[in-house]
PDB file of C-alpha atoms in Angstrom:
ATOM      1  CA  UNK A   1       3.808  11.551   7.409  1.00 56.00           C
ATOM      2  CA  UNK A   2       7.397  12.674   8.602  1.00 62.00           C
ATOM      3  CA  UNK A   3       9.846  14.826   6.512  1.00 73.00           C
ATOM      4  CA  UNK A   4       7.358  15.329   3.636  1.00 75.00           C
ATOM      5  CA  UNK A   5       7.905  18.239   1.485  1.00 81.00           C
ATOM      6  CA  UNK A   6       4.786  19.548  -0.453  1.00 86.00           C
ATOM      7  CA  UNK A   7       5.466  19.272  -4.029  1.00 86.00           C
ATOM      8  CA  UNK A   8       7.690  16.131  -3.864  1.00 90.00           C
ATOM      9  CA  UNK A   9       6.309  13.025  -5.326  1.00 94.00           C
ATOM     10  CA  UNK A  10       6.036  10.486  -2.320  1.00 94.00           C
ATOM     11  CA  UNK A  11       4.917   7.016  -1.525  1.00 95.00           C
ATOM     12  CA  UNK A  12       3.731   6.132   1.966  1.00 94.00           C
ATOM     13  CA  UNK A  13       2.988   2.747   3.368  1.00 95.00           C
ATOM     14  CA  UNK A  14       1.021   2.376   6.539  1.00 95.00           C
ATOM     15  CA  UNK A  15      -0.127  -0.578   8.754  1.00 95.00           C
ATOM     16  CA  UNK A  16      -3.680  -0.406   9.032  1.00 96.00           C
ATOM     17  CA  UNK A  17      -4.104  -3.565  11.523  1.00 94.00           C
ATOM     18  CA  UNK A  18      -4.527  -7.153  10.684  1.00 93.00           C
ATOM     19  CA  UNK A  19      -4.933 -10.282  12.597  1.00 91.00           C
ATOM     20  CA  UNK A  20      -3.697 -13.786  13.319  1.00 89.00           C
ATOM     21  CA  UNK A  21      -5.344 -16.077  10.438  1.00 83.00           C
ATOM     22  CA  UNK A  22      -4.295 -19.441  11.870  1.00 79.00           C
ATOM     23  CA  UNK A  23      -2.732 -19.819  15.393  1.00 79.00           C
ATOM     24  CA  UNK A  24       1.324 -20.067  14.972  1.00 78.00           C
ATOM     25  CA  UNK A  25       0.986 -20.644  11.306  1.00 83.00           C
ATOM     26  CA  UNK A  26      -0.207 -17.611   9.274  1.00 92.00           C
ATOM     27  CA  UNK A  27      -0.679 -13.839  10.096  1.00 95.00           C
ATOM     28  CA  UNK A  28      -2.412 -11.043   7.953  1.00 96.00           C
ATOM     29  CA  UNK A  29      -1.239  -7.424   7.653  1.00 96.00           C
ATOM     30  CA  UNK A  30      -3.482  -4.773   5.940  1.00 98.00           C
ATOM     31  CA  UNK A  31      -1.271  -2.125   4.440  1.00 97.00           C
ATOM     32  CA  UNK A  32      -2.335   1.112   2.952  1.00 97.00           C
ATOM     33  CA  UNK A  33      -0.524   2.865   0.333  1.00 97.00           C
ATOM     34  CA  UNK A  34      -0.531   6.615  -0.485  1.00 96.00           C
ATOM     35  CA  UNK A  35       0.986   8.309  -3.348  1.00 96.00           C
ATOM     36  CA  UNK A  36       1.310  12.029  -3.399  1.00 96.00           C
ATOM     37  CA  UNK A  37       2.274  14.320  -6.338  1.00 96.00           C
ATOM     38  CA  UNK A  38       1.554  17.771  -7.674  1.00 96.00           C
ATOM     39  CA  UNK A  39       0.832  16.217 -10.788  1.00 96.00           C
ATOM     40  CA  UNK A  40      -2.292  13.909 -10.979  1.00 97.00           C
ATOM     41  CA  UNK A  41      -1.123  11.563 -13.920  1.00 97.00           C
ATOM     42  CA  UNK A  42       2.091  10.839 -12.047  1.00 97.00           C
ATOM     43  CA  UNK A  43       0.150  10.247  -8.901  1.00 97.00           C
ATOM     44  CA  UNK A  44      -2.101   7.720 -10.402  1.00 98.00           C
ATOM     45  CA  UNK A  45       0.493   6.015 -12.678  1.00 98.00           C
ATOM     46  CA  UNK A  46       2.784   5.677  -9.568  1.00 98.00           C
ATOM     47  CA  UNK A  47      -0.205   4.304  -7.496  1.00 98.00           C
ATOM     48  CA  UNK A  48      -0.902   1.655 -10.164  1.00 98.00           C
ATOM     49  CA  UNK A  49       2.626   0.739 -10.233  1.00 98.00           C
ATOM     50  CA  UNK A  50       2.673   0.234  -6.478  1.00 98.00           C
ATOM     51  CA  UNK A  51      -0.392  -1.608  -6.634  1.00 98.00           C
ATOM     52  CA  UNK A  52       1.125  -3.901  -9.372  1.00 98.00           C
ATOM     53  CA  UNK A  53       4.325  -4.595  -7.379  1.00 98.00           C
ATOM     54  CA  UNK A  54       2.503  -5.522  -4.220  1.00 98.00           C
ATOM     55  CA  UNK A  55       0.014  -7.873  -5.828  1.00 98.00           C
ATOM     56  CA  UNK A  56       2.382  -9.431  -8.605  1.00 98.00           C
ATOM     57  CA  UNK A  57       5.903  -9.257  -7.014  1.00 97.00           C
ATOM     58  CA  UNK A  58       5.468  -9.590  -3.022  1.00 97.00           C
ATOM     59  CA  UNK A  59       3.858 -13.048  -2.953  1.00 98.00           C
ATOM     60  CA  UNK A  60       6.387 -15.791  -2.674  1.00 97.00           C
ATOM     61  CA  UNK A  61       9.300 -13.339  -1.509  1.00 97.00           C
ATOM     62  CA  UNK A  62      10.778 -13.302   1.893  1.00 96.00           C
ATOM     63  CA  UNK A  63      10.888 -10.059   3.760  1.00 93.00           C
ATOM     64  CA  UNK A  64      12.740  -9.875   7.260  1.00 92.00           C
ATOM     65  CA  UNK A  65      12.321 -13.326   7.899  1.00 92.00           C
ATOM     66  CA  UNK A  66       8.634 -13.693   6.679  1.00 94.00           C
ATOM     67  CA  UNK A  67       7.576 -15.646   3.727  1.00 96.00           C
ATOM     68  CA  UNK A  68       4.865 -13.662   1.973  1.00 97.00           C
ATOM     69  CA  UNK A  69       2.236 -16.369   0.849  1.00 96.00           C
ATOM     70  CA  UNK A  70      -0.148 -14.134  -0.904  1.00 97.00           C
ATOM     71  CA  UNK A  71      -1.457 -10.523  -1.277  1.00 98.00           C
ATOM     72  CA  UNK A  72      -5.076  -9.769  -1.587  1.00 98.00           C
ATOM     73  CA  UNK A  73      -6.529  -6.234  -2.780  1.00 98.00           C
ATOM     74  CA  UNK A  74      -8.763  -4.633  -0.334  1.00 98.00           C
ATOM     75  CA  UNK A  75      -9.302  -1.413  -2.057  1.00 98.00           C
ATOM     76  CA  UNK A  76      -7.915  -0.352  -5.492  1.00 97.00           C
ATOM     77  CA  UNK A  77      -6.312   3.085  -5.915  1.00 98.00           C
ATOM     78  CA  UNK A  78      -8.791   5.926  -5.500  1.00 98.00           C
ATOM     79  CA  UNK A  79      -8.559   9.541  -5.820  1.00 98.00           C
ATOM     80  CA  UNK A  80      -8.501  11.416  -2.416  1.00 97.00           C
ATOM     81  CA  UNK A  81      -6.747  14.897  -2.879  1.00 96.00           C
ATOM     82  CA  UNK A  82      -5.029  16.604   0.142  1.00 92.00           C
ATOM     83  CA  UNK A  83      -6.921  19.625   1.078  1.00 92.00           C
ATOM     84  CA  UNK A  84      -4.253  21.274   3.150  1.00 89.00           C
ATOM     85  CA  UNK A  85      -1.127  20.783   0.549  1.00 89.00           C
ATOM     86  CA  UNK A  86      -3.553  20.837  -2.459  1.00 92.00           C
ATOM     87  CA  UNK A  87      -1.586  17.628  -3.834  1.00 96.00           C
ATOM     88  CA  UNK A  88      -3.047  14.986  -5.799  1.00 97.00           C
ATOM     89  CA  UNK A  89      -3.114  11.634  -3.804  1.00 97.00           C
ATOM     90  CA  UNK A  90      -4.233   8.077  -4.781  1.00 98.00           C
ATOM     91  CA  UNK A  91      -4.943   5.595  -2.029  1.00 98.00           C
ATOM     92  CA  UNK A  92      -5.195   1.640  -2.176  1.00 98.00           C
ATOM     93  CA  UNK A  93      -5.194  -1.136   0.391  1.00 98.00           C
ATOM     94  CA  UNK A  94      -4.029  -4.610   0.527  1.00 98.00           C
ATOM     95  CA  UNK A  95      -3.950  -7.674   2.821  1.00 98.00           C
ATOM     96  CA  UNK A  96      -0.478  -9.480   2.999  1.00 97.00           C
ATOM     97  CA  UNK A  97      -0.634 -13.125   4.343  1.00 97.00           C
ATOM     98  CA  UNK A  98       2.625 -14.229   5.656  1.00 96.00           C
ATOM     99  CA  UNK A  99       4.316 -16.917   7.819  1.00 95.00           C
ATOM    100  CA  UNK A 100       7.779 -17.539   9.340  1.00 91.00           C
ATOM    101  CA  UNK A 101      10.274 -18.355   6.555  1.00 85.00           C
TER     102      UNK A 101
END
């Protein structure tokens, strides 16, 4: 995380890997999302909103020249509090399947 101020609600997206599914046709990117907040309800509500947007709104969209074919859930939001900042954190992970637009 860069520029994170403890106590400010924040959403972070991070690449967790991926692979070429079909040569020259389709790739898969695994993305983790982490939601930080001092308020636990805010953190879980925002994590569920991020999950919904990724799963429901991202498929069939074009992002930076890539057509998102589908998004599959790898792990639904789970509670993983940050021990150093004492913030509430909910983390989830999705697989994004895409091809050139």
